[in-house]
PDB file of C-alpha atoms in Angstrom:
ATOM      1  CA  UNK A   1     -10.266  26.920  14.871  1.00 73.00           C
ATOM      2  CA  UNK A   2     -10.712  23.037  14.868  1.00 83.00           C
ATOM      3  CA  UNK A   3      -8.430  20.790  14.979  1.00 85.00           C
ATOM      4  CA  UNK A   4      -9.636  19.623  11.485  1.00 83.00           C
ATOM      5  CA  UNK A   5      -9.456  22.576  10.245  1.00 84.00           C
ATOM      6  CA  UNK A   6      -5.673  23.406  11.226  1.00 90.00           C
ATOM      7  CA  UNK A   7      -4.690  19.481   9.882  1.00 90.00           C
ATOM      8  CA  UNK A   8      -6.395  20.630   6.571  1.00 88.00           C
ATOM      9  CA  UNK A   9      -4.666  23.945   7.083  1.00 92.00           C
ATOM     10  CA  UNK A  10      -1.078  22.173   7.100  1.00 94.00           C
ATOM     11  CA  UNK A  11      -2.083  20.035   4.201  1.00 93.00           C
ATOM     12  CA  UNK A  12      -2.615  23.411   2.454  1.00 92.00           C
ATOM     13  CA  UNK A  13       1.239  24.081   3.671  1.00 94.00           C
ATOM     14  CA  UNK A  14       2.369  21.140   2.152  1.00 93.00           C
ATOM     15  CA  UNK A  15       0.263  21.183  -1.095  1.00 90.00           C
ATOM     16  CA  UNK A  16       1.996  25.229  -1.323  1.00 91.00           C
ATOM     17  CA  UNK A  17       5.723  23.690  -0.501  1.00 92.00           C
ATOM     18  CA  UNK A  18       5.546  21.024  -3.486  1.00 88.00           C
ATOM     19  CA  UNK A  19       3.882  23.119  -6.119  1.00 84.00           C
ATOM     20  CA  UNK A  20       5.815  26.474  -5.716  1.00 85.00           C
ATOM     21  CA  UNK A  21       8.992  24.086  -5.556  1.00 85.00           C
ATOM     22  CA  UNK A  22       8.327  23.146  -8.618  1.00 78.00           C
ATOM     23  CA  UNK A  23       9.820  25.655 -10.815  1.00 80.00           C
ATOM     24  CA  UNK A  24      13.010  25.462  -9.046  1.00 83.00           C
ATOM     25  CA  UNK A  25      13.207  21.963  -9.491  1.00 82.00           C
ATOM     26  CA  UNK A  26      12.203  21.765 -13.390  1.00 77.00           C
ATOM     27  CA  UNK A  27      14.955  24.833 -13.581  1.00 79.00           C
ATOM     28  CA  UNK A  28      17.661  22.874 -12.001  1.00 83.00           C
ATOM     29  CA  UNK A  29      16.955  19.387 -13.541  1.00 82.00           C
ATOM     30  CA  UNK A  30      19.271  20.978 -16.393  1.00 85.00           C
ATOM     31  CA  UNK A  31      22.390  19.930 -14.111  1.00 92.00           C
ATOM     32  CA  UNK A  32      21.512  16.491 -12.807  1.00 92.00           C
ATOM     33  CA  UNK A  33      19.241  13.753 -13.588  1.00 92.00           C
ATOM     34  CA  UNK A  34      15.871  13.256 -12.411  1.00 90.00           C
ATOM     35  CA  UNK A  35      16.045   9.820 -10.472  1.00 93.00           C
ATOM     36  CA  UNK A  36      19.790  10.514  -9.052  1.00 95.00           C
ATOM     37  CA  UNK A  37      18.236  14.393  -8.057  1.00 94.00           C
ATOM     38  CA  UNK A  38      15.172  12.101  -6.126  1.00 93.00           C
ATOM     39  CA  UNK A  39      17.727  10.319  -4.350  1.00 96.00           C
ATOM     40  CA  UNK A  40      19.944  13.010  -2.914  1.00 96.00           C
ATOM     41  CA  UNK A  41      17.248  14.727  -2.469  1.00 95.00           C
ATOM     42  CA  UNK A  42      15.076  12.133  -0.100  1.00 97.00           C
ATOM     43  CA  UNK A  43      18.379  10.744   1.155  1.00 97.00           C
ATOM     44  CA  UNK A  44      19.900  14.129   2.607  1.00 97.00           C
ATOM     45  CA  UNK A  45      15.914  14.608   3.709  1.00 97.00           C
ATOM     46  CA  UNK A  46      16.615  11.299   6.138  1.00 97.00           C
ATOM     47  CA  UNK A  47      19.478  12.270   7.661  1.00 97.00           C
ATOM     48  CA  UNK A  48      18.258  15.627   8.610  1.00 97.00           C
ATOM     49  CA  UNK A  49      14.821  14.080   9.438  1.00 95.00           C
ATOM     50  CA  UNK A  50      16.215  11.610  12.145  1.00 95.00           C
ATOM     51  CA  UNK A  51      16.986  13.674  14.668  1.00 95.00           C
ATOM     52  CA  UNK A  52      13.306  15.478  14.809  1.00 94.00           C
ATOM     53  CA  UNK A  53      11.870  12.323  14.797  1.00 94.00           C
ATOM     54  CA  UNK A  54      14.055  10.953  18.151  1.00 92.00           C
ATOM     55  CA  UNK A  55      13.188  14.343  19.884  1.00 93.00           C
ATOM     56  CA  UNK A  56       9.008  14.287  19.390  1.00 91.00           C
ATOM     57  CA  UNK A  57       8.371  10.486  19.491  1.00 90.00           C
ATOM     58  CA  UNK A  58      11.062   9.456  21.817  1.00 86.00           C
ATOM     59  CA  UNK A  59      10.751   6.067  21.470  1.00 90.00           C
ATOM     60  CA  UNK A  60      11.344   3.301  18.445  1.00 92.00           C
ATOM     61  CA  UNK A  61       8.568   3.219  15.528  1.00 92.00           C
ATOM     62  CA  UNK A  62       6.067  -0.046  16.707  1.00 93.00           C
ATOM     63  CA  UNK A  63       6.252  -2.981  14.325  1.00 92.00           C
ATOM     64  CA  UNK A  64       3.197  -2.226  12.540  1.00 93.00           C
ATOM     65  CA  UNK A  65       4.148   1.413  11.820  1.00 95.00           C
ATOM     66  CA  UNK A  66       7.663   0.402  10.926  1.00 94.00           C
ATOM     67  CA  UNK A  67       6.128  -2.593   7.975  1.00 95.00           C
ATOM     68  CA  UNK A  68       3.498  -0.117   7.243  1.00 94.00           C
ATOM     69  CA  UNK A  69       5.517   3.296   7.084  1.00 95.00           C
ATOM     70  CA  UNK A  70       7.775   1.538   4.699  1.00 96.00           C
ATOM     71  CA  UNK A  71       4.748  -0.426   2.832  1.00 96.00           C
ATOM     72  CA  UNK A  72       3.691   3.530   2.280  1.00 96.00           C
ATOM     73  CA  UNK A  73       6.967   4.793   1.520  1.00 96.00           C
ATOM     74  CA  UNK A  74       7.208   2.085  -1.152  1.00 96.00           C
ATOM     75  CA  UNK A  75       4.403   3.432  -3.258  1.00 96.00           C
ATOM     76  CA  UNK A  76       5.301   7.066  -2.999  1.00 95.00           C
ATOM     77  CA  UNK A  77       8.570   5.775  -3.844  1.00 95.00           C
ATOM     78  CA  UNK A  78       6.882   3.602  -7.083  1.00 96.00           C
ATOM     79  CA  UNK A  79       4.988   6.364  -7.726  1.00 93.00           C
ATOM     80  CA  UNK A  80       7.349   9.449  -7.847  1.00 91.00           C
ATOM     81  CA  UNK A  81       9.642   6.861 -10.311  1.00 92.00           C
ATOM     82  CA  UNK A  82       6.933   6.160 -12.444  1.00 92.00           C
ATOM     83  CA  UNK A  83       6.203  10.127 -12.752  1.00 88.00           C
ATOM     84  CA  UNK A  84       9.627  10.547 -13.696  1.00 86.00           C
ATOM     85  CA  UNK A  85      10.536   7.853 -16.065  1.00 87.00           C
ATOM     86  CA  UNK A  86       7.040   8.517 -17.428  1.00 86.00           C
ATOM     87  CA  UNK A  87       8.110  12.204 -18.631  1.00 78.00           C
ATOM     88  CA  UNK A  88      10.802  11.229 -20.932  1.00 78.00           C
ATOM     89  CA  UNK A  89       8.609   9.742 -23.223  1.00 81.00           C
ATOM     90  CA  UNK A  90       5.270  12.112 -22.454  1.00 76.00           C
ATOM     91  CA  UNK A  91       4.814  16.068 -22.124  1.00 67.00           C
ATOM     92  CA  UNK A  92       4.752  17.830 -18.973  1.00 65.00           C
ATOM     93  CA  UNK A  93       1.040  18.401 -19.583  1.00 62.00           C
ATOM     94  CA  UNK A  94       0.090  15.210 -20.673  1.00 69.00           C
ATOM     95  CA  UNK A  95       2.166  14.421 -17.180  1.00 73.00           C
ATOM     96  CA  UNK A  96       0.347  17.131 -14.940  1.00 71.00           C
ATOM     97  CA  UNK A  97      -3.379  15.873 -15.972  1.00 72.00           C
ATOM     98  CA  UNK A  98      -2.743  12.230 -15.967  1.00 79.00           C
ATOM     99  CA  UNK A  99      -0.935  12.543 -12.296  1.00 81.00           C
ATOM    100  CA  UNK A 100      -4.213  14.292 -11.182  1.00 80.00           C
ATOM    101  CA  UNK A 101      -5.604  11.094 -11.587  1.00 82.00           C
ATOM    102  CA  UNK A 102      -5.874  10.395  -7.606  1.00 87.00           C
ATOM    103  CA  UNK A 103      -7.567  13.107  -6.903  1.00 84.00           C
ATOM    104  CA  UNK A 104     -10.895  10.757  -8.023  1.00 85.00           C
ATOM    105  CA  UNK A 105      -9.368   8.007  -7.010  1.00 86.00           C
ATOM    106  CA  UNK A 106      -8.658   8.420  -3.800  1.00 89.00           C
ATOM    107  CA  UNK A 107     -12.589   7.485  -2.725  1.00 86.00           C
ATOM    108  CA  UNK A 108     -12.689   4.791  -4.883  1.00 85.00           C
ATOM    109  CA  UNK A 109      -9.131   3.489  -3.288  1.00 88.00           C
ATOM    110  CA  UNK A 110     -10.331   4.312   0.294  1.00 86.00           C
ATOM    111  CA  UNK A 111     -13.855   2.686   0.197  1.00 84.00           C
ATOM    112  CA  UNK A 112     -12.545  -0.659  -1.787  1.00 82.00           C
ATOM    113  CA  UNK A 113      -9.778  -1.085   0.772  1.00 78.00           C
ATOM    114  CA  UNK A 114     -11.196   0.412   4.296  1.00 75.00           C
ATOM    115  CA  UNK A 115     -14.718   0.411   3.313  1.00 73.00           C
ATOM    116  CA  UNK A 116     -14.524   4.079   4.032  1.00 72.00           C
ATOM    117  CA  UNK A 117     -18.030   6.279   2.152  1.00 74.00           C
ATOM    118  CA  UNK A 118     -17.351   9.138   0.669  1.00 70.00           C
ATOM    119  CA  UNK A 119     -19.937  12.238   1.398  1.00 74.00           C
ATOM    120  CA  UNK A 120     -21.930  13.783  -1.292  1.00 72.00           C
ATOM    121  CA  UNK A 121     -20.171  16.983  -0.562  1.00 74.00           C
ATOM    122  CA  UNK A 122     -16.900  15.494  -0.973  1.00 74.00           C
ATOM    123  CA  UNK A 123     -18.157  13.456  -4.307  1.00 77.00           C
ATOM    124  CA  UNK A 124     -19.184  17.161  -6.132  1.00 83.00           C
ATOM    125  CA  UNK A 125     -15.867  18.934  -4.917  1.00 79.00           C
ATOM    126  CA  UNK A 126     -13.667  16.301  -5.722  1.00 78.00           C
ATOM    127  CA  UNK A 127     -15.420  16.341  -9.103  1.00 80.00           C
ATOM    128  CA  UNK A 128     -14.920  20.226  -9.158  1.00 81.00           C
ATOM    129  CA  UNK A 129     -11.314  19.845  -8.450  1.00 79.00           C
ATOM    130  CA  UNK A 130     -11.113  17.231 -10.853  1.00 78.00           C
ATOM    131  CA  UNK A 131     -12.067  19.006 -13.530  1.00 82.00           C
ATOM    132  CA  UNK A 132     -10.218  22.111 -12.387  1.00 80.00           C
ATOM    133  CA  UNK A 133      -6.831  20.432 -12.719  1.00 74.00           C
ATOM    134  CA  UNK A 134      -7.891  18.956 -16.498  1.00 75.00           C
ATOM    135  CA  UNK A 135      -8.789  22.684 -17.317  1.00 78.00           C
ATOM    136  CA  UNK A 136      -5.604  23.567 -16.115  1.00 73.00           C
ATOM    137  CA  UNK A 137      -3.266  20.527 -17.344  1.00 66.00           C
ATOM    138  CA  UNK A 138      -4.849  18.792 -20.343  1.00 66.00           C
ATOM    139  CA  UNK A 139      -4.668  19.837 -23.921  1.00 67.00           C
ATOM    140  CA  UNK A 140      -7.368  17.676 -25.934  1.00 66.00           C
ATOM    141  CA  UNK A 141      -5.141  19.012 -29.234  1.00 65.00           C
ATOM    142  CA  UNK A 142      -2.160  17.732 -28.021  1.00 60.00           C
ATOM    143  CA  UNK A 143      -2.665  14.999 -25.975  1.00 59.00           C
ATOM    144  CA  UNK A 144      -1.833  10.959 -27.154  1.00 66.00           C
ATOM    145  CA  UNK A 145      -1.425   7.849 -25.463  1.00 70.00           C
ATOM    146  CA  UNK A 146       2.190   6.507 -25.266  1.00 78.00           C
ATOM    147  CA  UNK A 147       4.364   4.796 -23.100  1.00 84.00           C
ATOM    148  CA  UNK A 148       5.033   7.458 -20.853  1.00 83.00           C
ATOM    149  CA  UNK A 149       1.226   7.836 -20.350  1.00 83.00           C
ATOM    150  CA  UNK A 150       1.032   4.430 -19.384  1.00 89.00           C
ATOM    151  CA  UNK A 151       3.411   4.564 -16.691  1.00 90.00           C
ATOM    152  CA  UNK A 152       2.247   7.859 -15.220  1.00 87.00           C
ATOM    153  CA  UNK A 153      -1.097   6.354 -14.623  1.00 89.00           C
ATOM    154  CA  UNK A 154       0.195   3.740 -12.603  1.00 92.00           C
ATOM    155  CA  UNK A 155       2.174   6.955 -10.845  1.00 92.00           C
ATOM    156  CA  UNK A 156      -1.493   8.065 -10.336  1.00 90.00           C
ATOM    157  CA  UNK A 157      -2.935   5.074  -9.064  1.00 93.00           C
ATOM    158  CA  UNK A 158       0.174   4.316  -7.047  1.00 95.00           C
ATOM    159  CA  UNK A 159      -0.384   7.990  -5.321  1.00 94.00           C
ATOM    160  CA  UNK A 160      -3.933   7.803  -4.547  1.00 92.00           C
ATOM    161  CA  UNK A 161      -3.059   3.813  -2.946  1.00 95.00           C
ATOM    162  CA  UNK A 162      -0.404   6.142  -0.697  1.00 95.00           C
ATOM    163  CA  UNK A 163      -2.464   9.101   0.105  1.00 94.00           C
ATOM    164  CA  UNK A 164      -5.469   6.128   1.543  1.00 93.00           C
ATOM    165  CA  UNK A 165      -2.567   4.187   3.491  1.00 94.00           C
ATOM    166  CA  UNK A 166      -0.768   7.287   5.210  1.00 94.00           C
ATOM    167  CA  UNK A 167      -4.843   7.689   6.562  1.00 92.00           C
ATOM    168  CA  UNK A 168      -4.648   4.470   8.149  1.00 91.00           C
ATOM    169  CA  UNK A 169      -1.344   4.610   9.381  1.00 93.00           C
ATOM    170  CA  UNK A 170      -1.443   8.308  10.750  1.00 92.00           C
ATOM    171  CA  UNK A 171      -4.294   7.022  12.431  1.00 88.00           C
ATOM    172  CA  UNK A 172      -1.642   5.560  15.034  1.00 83.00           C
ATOM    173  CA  UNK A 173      -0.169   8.737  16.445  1.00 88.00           C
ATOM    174  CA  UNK A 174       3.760   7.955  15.347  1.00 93.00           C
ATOM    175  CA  UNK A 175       3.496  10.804  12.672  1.00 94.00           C
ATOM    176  CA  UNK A 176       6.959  11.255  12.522  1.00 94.00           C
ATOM    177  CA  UNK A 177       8.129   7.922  11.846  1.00 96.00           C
ATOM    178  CA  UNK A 178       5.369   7.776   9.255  1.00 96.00           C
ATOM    179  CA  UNK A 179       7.253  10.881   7.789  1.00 96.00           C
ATOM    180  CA  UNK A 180      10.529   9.331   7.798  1.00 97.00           C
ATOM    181  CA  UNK A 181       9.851   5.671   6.834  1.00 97.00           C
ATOM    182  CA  UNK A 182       8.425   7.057   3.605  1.00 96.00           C
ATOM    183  CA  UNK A 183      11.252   9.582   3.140  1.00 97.00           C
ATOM    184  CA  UNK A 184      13.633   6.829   3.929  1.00 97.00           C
ATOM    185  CA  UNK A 185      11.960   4.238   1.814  1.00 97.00           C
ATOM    186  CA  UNK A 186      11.519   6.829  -1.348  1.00 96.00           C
ATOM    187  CA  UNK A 187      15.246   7.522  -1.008  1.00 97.00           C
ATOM    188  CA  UNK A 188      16.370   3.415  -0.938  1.00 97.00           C
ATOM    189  CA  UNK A 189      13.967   2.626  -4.545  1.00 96.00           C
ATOM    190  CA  UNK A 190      15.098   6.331  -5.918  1.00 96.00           C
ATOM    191  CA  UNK A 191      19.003   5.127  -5.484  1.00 96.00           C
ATOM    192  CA  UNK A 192      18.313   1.917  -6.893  1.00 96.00           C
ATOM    193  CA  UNK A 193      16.371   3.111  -9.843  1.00 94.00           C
ATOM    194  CA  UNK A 194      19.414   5.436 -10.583  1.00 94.00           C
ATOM    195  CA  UNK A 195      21.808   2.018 -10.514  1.00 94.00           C
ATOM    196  CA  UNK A 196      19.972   1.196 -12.850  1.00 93.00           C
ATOM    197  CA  UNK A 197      19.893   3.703 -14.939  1.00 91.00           C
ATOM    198  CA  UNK A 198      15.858   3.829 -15.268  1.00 88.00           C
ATOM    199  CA  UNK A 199      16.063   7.634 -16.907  1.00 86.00           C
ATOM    200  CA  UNK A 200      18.812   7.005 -18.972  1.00 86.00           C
ATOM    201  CA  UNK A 201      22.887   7.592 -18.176  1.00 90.00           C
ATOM    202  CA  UNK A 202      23.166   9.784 -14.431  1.00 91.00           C
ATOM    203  CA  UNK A 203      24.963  13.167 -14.239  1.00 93.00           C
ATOM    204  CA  UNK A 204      25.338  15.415 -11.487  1.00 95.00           C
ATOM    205  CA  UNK A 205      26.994  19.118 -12.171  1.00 94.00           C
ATOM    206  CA  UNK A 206      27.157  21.480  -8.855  1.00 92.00           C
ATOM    207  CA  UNK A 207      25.504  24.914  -9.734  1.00 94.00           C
ATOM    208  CA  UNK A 208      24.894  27.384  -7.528  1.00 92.00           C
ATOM    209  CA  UNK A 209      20.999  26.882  -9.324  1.00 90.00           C
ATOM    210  CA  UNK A 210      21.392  22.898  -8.421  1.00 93.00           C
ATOM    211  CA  UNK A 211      22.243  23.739  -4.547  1.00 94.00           C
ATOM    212  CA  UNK A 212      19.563  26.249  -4.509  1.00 92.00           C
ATOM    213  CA  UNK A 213      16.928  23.815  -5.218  1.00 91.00           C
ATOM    214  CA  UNK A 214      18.477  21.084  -3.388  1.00 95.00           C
ATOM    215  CA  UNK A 215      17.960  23.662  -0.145  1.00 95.00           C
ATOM    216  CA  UNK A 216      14.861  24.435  -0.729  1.00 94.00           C
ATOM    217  CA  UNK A 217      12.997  20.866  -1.839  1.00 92.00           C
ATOM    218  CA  UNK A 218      15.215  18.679   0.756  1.00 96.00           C
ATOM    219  CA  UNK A 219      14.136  21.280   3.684  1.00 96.00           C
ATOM    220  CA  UNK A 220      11.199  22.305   2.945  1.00 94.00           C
ATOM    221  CA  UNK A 221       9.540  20.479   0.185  1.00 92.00           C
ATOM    222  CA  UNK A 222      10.824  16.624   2.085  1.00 94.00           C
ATOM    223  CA  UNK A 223      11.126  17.419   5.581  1.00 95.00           C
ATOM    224  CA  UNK A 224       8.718  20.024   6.266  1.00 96.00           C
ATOM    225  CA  UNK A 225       6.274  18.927   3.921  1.00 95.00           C
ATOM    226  CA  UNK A 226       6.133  15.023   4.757  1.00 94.00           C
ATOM    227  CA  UNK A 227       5.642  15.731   8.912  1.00 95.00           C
ATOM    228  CA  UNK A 228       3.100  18.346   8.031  1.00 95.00           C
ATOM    229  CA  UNK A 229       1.482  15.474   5.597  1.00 94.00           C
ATOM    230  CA  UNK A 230       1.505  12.789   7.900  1.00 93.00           C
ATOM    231  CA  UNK A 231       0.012  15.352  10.883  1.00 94.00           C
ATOM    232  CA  UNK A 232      -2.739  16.476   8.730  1.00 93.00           C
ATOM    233  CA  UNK A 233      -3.742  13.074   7.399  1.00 92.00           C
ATOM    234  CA  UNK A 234      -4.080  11.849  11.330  1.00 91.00           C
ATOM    235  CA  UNK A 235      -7.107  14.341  11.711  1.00 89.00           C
ATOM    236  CA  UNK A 236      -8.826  14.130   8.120  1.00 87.00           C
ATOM    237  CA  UNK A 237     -10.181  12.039   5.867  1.00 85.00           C
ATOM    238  CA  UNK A 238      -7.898  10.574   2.517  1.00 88.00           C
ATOM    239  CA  UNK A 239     -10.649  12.170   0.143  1.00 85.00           C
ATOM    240  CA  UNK A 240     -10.089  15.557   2.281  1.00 86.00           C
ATOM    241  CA  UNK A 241      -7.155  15.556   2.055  1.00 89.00           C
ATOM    242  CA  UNK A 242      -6.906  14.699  -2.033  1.00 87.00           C
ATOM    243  CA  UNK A 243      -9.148  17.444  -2.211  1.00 85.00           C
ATOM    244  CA  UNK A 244      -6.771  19.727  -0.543  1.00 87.00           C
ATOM    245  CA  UNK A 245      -4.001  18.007  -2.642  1.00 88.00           C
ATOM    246  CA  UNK A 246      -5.484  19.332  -5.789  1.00 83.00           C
ATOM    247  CA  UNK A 247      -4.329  22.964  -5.425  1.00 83.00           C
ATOM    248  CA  UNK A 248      -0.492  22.174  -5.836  1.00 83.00           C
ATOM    249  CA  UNK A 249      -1.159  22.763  -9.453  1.00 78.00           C
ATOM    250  CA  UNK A 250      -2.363  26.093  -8.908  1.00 81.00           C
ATOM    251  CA  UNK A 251       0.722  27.167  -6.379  1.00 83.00           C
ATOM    252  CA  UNK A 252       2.856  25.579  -9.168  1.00 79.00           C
ATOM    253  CA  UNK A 253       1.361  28.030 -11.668  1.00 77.00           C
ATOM    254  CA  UNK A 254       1.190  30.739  -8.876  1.00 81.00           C
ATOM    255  CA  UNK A 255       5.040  30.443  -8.467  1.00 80.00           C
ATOM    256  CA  UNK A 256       5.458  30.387 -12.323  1.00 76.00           C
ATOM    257  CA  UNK A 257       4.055  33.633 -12.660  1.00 75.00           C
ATOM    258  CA  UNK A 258       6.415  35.286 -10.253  1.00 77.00           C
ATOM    259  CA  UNK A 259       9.542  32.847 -10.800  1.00 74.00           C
ATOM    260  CA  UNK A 260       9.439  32.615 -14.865  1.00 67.00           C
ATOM    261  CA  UNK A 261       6.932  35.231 -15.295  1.00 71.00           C
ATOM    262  CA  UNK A 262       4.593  32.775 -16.953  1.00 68.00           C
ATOM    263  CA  UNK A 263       1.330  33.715 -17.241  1.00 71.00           C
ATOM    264  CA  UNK A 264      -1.822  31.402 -17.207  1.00 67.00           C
ATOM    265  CA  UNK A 265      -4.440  31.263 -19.986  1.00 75.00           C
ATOM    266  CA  UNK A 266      -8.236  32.308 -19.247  1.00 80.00           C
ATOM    267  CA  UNK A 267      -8.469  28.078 -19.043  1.00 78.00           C
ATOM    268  CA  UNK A 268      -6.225  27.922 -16.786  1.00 75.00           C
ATOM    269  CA  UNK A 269      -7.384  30.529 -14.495  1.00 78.00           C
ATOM    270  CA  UNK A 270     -10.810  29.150 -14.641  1.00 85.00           C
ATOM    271  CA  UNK A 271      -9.388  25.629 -13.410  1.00 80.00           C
ATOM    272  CA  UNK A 272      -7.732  26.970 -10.441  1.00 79.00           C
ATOM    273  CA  UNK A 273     -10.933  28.845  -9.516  1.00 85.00           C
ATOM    274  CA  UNK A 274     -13.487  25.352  -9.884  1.00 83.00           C
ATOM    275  CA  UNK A 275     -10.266  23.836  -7.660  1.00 80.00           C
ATOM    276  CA  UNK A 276     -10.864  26.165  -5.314  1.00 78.00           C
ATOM    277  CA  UNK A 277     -14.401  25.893  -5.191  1.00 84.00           C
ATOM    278  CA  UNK A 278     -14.035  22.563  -4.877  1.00 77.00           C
ATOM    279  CA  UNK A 279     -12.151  22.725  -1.172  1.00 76.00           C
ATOM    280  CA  UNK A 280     -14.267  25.509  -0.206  1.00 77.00           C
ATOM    281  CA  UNK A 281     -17.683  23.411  -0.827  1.00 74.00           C
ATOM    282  CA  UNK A 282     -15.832  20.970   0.977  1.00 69.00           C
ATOM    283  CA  UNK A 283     -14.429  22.979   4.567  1.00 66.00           C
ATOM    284  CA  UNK A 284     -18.050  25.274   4.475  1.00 64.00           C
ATOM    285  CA  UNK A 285     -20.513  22.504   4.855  1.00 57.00           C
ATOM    286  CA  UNK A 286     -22.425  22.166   7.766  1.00 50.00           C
ATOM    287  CA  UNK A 287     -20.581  20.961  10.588  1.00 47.00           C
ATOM    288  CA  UNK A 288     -23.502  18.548  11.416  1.00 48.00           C
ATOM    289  CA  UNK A 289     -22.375  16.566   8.331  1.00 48.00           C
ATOM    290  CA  UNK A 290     -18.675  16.646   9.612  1.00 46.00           C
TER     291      UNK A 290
END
């Protein structure tokens, strides 16, 4: 197996941890609020992260990974804010398609910035997937334009501008610090969004549901997740690893089947297939055009 392909592999990992986390999280949201949950959450996730990072890099971040590990903490910071104020005033739906969003942006964002060109290949799956996660996500019936849409389109834009910059920076070996400086950073803007009340009056209640998911999304949805992100990115491409991005939807609806016992519409099993289809076209091309 090639190196790519075991990066792409752990961005698979880390595209399974957030989605199948999900349900846990929307379960135990019922006992505290969303921003003050973010910050605990990423918070507790630098603490414990420290340590790992001391014992593989063994030395103190460089200046230009420290500004830029922060610089890309700040907008997945921004952009996990925006998702959440954004869903008081939208549907989860309306919330899940409109996030999706940076899946197709991510070329545009890549090639503006780094003048990076995006394959043909990578063009038709990230189509597929696009369309996949809108088959999935989006109800035309339902779905308006409010407030809440607004701001989770700048969540989307604000993710694809992260997913292009933790490319670059990877691209400097200090993985680990990349990880933490963006764990770190999400945890400083999630605490001061709470201050300020940015979701409405905080609460906190200790359930046994509320320290379950707190295990589980600070271990391995923040700290496993993020290194696995910021290895991955190192030895792929930011359009990759959108692509790859683009099945946390389906392990969220995977994970609602066997945690809620949801079950998906024909739509909605037809999106996760084109999804699929779309990171297969993508990993089975020849490996002259790699």
């Amino acid at each position: 197996m090639t190196l790519r392909a075991r990066a792409e592999l752990a961005l698979v990992a880390a595209a399974m941890l957030w989605g199948s986390t999900f349900v846990v999280v929307k379960d135990a949201l019922a006992d505290a609020s969303p921003i003050l949950y973010l910050a605990i959450r990423f918070a507790v996730a630098a603490l414990l992260l420290l340590p790992i990072v001391f014992l593989q890099e063994r030395r103190m971040p460089s200046r230009r990974m420290l500004w830029g590990g922060l610089a890309t903490g700040a907008c997945l910071g921004v952009g996990m804010i925006l998702q959440t104020v954004g869903l008081k005033y939208t549907s989860a739906s309306n919330s899940g398609f409109l996030t999706s969003l940076y899946i197709p942006l991510v070329p545009f964002v890549a090639s503006a910035v780094y003048g990076v060109r995006t394959g043909w290949r990578e063009r038709i799956a990230v189509g597929l997937a696009s369309c996949g996660i809108a088959l999935m996500s989006f109800d035309p019936s339902s779905f308006t334009m409010n407030f809440g849409d607004g701001l989770t389109v700048g969540c989307a834009l604000v993710f694809s501008v992260q997913i292009v910059m933790v490319k670059h920076f990877a691209d400097t070996g200090e993985t680990a610090w990349l990880a933490w400086l963006q764990v770190s950073a999400t945890a400083i803007l999630a605490s001061i969004a709470a201050f300020l009340r940015l979701d409405g009056p905080s609460y906190l209640v200790m359930t046994p549901r509320l320290y379950w998911a707190f295990a589980i999304t600070i271990l391995g949805a923040t700290v496993v997740a993020f290194l696995l992100q910021s290895w991955g990115q190192r030895q792929t491409s930011a359009s990759r690893a959108a692509l790859v991005f683009a099945t946390e939807p389906v392990f969220a609806g995977i994970a609602s089947y066997f945690y809620l016992d949801e079950r998906l519409s024909a739509r909605a099993w037809i999106g996760a297939a084109l999804v699929f289809t779309g990171v297969l076209l993508a990993e089975l091309k020849p490996r002259g055009e790699r």
